[in-house]
XYZ file of C-alpha atoms in Angstrom:
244
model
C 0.000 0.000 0.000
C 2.810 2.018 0.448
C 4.026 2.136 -2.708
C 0.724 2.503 -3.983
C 0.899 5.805 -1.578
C 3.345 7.086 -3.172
C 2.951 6.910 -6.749
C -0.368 8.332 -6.331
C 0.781 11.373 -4.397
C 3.622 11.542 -7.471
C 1.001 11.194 -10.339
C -2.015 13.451 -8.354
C 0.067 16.046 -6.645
C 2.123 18.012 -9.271
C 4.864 15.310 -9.641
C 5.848 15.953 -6.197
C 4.909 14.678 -2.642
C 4.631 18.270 -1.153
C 1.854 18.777 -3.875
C -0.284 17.462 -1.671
C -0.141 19.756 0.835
C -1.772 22.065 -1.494
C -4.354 20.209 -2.657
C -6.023 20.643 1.063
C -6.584 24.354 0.111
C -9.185 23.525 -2.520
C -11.691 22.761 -0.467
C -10.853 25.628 1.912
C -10.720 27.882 -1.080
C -14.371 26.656 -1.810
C -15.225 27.355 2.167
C -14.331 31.163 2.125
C -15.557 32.203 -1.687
C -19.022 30.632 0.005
C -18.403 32.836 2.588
C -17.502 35.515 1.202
C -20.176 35.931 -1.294
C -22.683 35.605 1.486
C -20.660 37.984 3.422
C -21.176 40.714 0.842
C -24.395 39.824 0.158
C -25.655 40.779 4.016
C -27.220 37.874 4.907
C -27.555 36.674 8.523
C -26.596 33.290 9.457
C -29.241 30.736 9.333
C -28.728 30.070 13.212
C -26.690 30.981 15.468
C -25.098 34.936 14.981
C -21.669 33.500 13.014
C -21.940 33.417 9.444
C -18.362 31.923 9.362
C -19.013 29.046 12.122
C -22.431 27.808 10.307
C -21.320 27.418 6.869
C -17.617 26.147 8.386
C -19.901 23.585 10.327
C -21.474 22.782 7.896
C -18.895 22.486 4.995
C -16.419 20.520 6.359
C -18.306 17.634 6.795
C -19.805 17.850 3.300
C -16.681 18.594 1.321
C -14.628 15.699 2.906
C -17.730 13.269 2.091
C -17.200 14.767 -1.313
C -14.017 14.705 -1.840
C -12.525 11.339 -0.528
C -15.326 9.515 -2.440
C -14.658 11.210 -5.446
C -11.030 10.546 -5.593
C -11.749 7.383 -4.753
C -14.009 6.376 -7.525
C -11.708 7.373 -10.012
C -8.624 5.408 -7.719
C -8.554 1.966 -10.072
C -8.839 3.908 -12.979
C -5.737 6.318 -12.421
C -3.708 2.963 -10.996
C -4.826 0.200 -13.090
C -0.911 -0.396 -14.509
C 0.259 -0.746 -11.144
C -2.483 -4.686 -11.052
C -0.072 -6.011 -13.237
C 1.939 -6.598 -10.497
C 1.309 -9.638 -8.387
C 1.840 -8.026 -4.737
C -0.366 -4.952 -5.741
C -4.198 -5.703 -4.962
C -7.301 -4.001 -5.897
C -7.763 -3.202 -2.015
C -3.974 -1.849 -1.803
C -5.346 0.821 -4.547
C -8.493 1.621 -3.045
C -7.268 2.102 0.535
C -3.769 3.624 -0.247
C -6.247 6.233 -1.963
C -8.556 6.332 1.198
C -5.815 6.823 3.406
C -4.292 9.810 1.615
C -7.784 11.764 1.023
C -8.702 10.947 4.951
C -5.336 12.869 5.790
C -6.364 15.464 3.266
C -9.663 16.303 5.176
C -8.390 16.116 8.190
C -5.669 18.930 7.514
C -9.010 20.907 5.816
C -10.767 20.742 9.651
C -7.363 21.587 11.426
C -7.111 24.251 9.262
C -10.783 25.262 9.479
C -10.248 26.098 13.031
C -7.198 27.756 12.923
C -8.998 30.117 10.911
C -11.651 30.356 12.901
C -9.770 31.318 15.797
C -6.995 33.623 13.726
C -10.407 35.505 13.212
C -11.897 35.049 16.498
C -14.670 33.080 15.891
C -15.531 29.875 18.280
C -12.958 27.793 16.904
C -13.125 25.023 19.606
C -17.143 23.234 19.234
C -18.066 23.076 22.888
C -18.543 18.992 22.830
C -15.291 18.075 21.271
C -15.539 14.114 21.283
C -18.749 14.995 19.784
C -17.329 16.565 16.575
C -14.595 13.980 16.213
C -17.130 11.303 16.481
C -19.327 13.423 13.701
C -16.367 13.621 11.126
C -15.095 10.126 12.196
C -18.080 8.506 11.159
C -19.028 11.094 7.921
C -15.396 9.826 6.916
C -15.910 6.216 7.065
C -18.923 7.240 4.987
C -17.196 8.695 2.357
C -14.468 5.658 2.554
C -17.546 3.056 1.917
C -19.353 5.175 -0.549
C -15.972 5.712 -2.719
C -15.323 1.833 -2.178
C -17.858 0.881 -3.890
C -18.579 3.167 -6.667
C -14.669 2.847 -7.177
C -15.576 -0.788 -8.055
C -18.342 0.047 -9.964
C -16.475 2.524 -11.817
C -13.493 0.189 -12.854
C -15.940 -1.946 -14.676
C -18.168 0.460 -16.032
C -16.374 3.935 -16.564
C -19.106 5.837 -17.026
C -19.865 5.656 -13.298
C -17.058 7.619 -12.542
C -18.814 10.625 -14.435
C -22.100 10.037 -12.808
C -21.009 9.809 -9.258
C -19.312 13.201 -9.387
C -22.822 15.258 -11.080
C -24.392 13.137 -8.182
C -22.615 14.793 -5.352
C -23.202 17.858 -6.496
C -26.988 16.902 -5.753
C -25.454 15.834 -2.590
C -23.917 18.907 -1.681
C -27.449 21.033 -2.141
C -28.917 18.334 -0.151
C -27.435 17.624 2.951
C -27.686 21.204 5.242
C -24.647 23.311 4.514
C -26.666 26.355 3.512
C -29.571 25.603 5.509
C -31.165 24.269 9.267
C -32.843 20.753 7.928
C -35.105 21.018 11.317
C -36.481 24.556 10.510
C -38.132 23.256 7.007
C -41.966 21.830 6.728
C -42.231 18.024 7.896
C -42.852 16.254 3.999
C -39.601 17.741 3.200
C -37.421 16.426 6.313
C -38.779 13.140 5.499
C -37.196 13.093 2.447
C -34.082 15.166 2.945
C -33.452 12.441 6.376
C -32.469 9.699 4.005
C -29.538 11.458 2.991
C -26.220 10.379 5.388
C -24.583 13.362 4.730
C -27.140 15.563 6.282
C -26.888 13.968 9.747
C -22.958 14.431 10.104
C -23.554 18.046 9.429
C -26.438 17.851 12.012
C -24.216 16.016 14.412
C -20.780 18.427 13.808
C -23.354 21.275 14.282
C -24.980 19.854 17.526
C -21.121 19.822 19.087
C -20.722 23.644 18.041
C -23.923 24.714 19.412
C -25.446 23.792 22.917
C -29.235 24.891 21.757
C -29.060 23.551 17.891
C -32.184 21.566 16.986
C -31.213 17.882 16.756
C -34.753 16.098 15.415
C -33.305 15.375 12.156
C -30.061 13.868 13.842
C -29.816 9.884 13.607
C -26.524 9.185 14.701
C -27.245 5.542 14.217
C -28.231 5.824 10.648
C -25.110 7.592 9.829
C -22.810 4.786 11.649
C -25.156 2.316 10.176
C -25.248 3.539 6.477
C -20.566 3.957 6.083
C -20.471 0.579 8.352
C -22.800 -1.553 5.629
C -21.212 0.780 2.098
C -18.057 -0.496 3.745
C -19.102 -4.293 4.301
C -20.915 -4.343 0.786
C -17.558 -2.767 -0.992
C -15.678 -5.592 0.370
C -18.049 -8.224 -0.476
C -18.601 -6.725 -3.950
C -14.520 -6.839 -4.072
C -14.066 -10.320 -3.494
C -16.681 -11.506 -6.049
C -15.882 -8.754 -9.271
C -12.011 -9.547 -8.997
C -12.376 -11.371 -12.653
C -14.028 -7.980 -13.854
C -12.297 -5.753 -12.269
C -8.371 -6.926 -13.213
């Protein structure tokens, strides 16, 4: 897996390791344009009286779902030389890919809050277990989500293309811009099945003591990254023959 690490960060990252220290700023980059356009536009936040900490809140969750499932999807497709080697498995791609876009987002929320506190917003949430678990979990998510379509993609490549319009539907959907709780009941129902939206509920519920949890299902989230995870793994072991 390690050498799978390292070619990718050498291929992905401007032909150099430290590349990939940049490629953490995208997403951050994406964070304060957001913010900045709503800035200028004079809008209140949604709840709370930080414009900054409620999109940050809810951002961070949603852009590292986004982007370590996207990167992983394409993963077999940008390595597939390296299966002609016997020690080099399917899994060693998929993971050494995982591994590197988890670090990734991780950096993004470090740097998050650094920023938050550089510009003295509340950069510590006030249940900080709480948030860990909520990014933990939104991660393993985005690791079982990318698993499979990563499969799915490396035997039909026109996946790849479809999964990436579909998180932009996932992106409107899952409470960055918005407080899922404050919108009419028919709605909620339908908005609940998304994962995404209850590790932005949960990240938000660490940051603020009064923030309306009756959308939150912890257990659903857990539930839905612990059973994209089992199925990737299943589907892995019976699609080797279509996927070397």
């Amino acid at each position: 897996m390690k050498a799978v690490m390292l070619r990718d960060m050498r291929t992905r990252f401007f032909d150099h390791g430290l590349g990939f220290l940049i490629v953490i700023f995208f997403p951050l980059g994406h964070m304060m344009i957001l913010l900045l356009i709503y800035s200028v536009l004079g809008r209140s936040a949604p709840y709370g009286d930080s414009l900054m900490l409620f999109f940050g809140t809810g951002l961070v969750p949603t852009l590292a779902f986004m982007y370590v499932s996207r990167m992983m999807v394409v993963s077999i497709q940008a390595n597939r030389p390296m299966l002609s080697f016997p020690a080099i498995r399917v899994t060693d791609i998929i993971f050494g890919r995982a591994v590197l876009e988890v670090f990734g987002s991780c950096l993004m929320a470090v740097l998050v809050v650094l920023i938050f506190a550089l510009m003295g917003q509340p950069a510590l949430p006030i249940d900080v277990p709480n948030a860990v678990a909520a990014l933990a979990a939104t991660l393993v998510l985005a690791i079982g989500v990318g698993f499979l379509m990563s499969l799915a993609a490396a035997i039909v490549p026109a996946v790849a293309m479809a999964y990436m319009l579909a998180t932009i539907l996932v992106y409107i959907l899952s409470g960055t811009l918005f407080v899922a709780s404050s919108l009419p009941a028919p709605v909620i129902e339908v908005l609940a099945w998304n994962p995404v939206l209850h590790g932005v509920e949960w990240l938000r519920s660490a940051y603020y003591l009064d923030y309306p949890t009756q959308v939150l299902d912890k257990g659903y989230l857990i539930a839905c990254g612990a059973i994209t995870l089992l199925l990737g793994l299943l589907v892995e072991r019976y699609s080797r023959t279509l996927v070397y």
